[in-house]
Coordinates of C-alpha atoms in Angstrom, one line a residue:
X1 CA -12.8 -18.9 4.3
X2 CA -9.3 -18.6 2.8
X3 CA -6.6 -16.4 4.3
X4 CA -6.4 -12.9 2.9
X5 CA -3.4 -11.7 0.9
X6 CA -1.3 -9.6 3.3
X7 CA 1.7 -7.5 2.3
X8 CA 3.6 -4.4 3.2
X9 CA 5.2 -1.8 1.0
X10 CA 8.1 0.4 2.1
X11 CA 8.9 3.8 0.6
X12 CA 12.0 5.9 1.0
X13 CA 10.8 9.4 -0.1
X14 CA 13.0 12.2 -1.3
X15 CA 13.2 15.0 1.4
X16 CA 11.5 17.6 -0.8
X17 CA 8.7 15.3 -1.9
X18 CA 7.3 14.1 1.5
X19 CA 4.2 16.4 1.5
X20 CA 3.3 15.5 -2.1
X21 CA 3.9 11.8 -1.5
X22 CA 1.5 11.8 1.4
X23 CA -1.1 13.7 -0.6
X24 CA -0.8 11.4 -3.7
X25 CA -0.7 8.2 -1.6
X26 CA -3.7 9.2 0.4
X27 CA -5.7 9.7 -2.9
X28 CA -4.8 6.2 -4.0
X29 CA -5.6 4.7 -0.6
X30 CA -9.0 6.4 -0.5
X31 CA -9.8 5.2 -4.0
X32 CA -8.7 1.6 -3.4
X33 CA -10.7 1.4 -0.2
X34 CA -13.8 1.2 -2.4
X35 CA -12.5 -1.9 -4.3
X36 CA -14.5 -5.1 -3.9
X37 CA -11.6 -7.2 -2.7
X38 CA -10.1 -4.6 -0.4
X39 CA -10.1 -5.4 3.3
X40 CA -8.0 -2.8 5.0
X41 CA -4.7 -0.9 5.0
X42 CA -2.6 1.0 7.4
X43 CA -0.3 3.9 6.3
X44 CA 2.6 4.6 8.6
X45 CA 5.5 7.1 8.8
X46 CA 8.7 6.1 10.6
X47 CA 9.2 8.4 13.6
X48 CA 13.0 8.1 13.5
X49 CA 13.3 8.4 9.7
X50 CA 10.5 10.8 8.6
X51 CA 11.1 10.2 4.9
X52 CA 10.3 6.5 5.3
X53 CA 6.7 5.2 5.0
X54 CA 5.1 1.8 5.2
X55 CA 1.8 0.5 3.9
X56 CA 0.3 -2.6 5.4
X57 CA -2.4 -4.0 3.2
X58 CA -4.9 -6.9 3.3
X59 CA -6.9 -8.0 0.3
X60 CA -9.3 -10.8 -0.7
X61 CA -7.1 -11.7 -3.6
X62 CA -5.8 -15.3 -4.0
X63 CA -2.1 -14.2 -4.7
X64 CA 0.2 -11.3 -5.3
X65 CA 0.1 -12.1 -9.0
X66 CA -3.7 -11.8 -8.9
X67 CA -3.5 -8.6 -7.0
X68 CA -1.1 -7.1 -9.6
X69 CA -3.4 -8.3 -12.5
X70 CA -6.7 -7.2 -10.8
X71 CA -5.5 -4.0 -9.1
X72 CA -2.1 -2.6 -10.1
X73 CA -2.3 -3.1 -13.8
X74 CA -5.9 -2.0 -14.5
X75 CA -7.0 0.8 -12.2
X76 CA -6.8 4.3 -13.7
X77 CA -6.1 5.9 -10.4
X78 CA -3.1 3.6 -9.9
X79 CA -1.8 4.3 -13.4
X80 CA -1.6 8.0 -12.6
X81 CA 0.1 7.4 -9.3
X82 CA 2.6 4.9 -10.8
X83 CA 3.6 7.5 -13.4
X84 CA 4.6 10.2 -10.7
X85 CA 5.8 7.9 -8.0
X86 CA 9.4 7.4 -9.2
X87 CA 10.1 11.2 -9.1
X88 CA 9.1 11.3 -5.4
X89 CA 11.2 8.3 -4.3
X90 CA 14.9 8.2 -3.3
X91 CA 14.9 4.5 -4.1
X92 CA 12.5 1.9 -5.5
X93 CA 9.8 0.8 -3.1
X94 CA 9.9 -2.7 -1.8
X95 CA 7.1 -5.3 -1.3
X96 CA 7.0 -8.2 1.1
X97 CA 4.1 -10.7 1.1
X98 CA 3.3 -12.0 4.6
X99 CA 1.8 -15.3 5.8
X100 CA -0.9 -14.6 8.3
X101 CA -0.5 -16.8 11.4
X102 CA -2.8 -15.2 14.0
X103 CA -4.5 -12.1 15.1
X104 CA -5.2 -10.7 18.5
X105 CA -7.4 -7.8 19.5
X106 CA -8.0 -6.3 22.9
X107 CA -11.2 -7.7 24.4
X108 CA -11.7 -10.3 21.7

């Protein structure tokens, strides 16, 4: 089995848009959790900077280019989110693709 595509996305949300951002992001996360190539995602808020959020995602996609082509560019629920996202952010979101090396779980 090949390694999954793993990446994180960082968001710096405008102070007045935090509640809306969480609501809209949660809708997208719920919808994407039903995609065939979806593995899992974790949505985090920075305790020290409450306007900053991080998504950690794992997908059965061969590359980030394939993910963009198969997910970001073609899903209607993403198109709606992408349209409103810029008005909620203080700066553009950033992506970082990660290379999986290992995984440890308690008791495993």
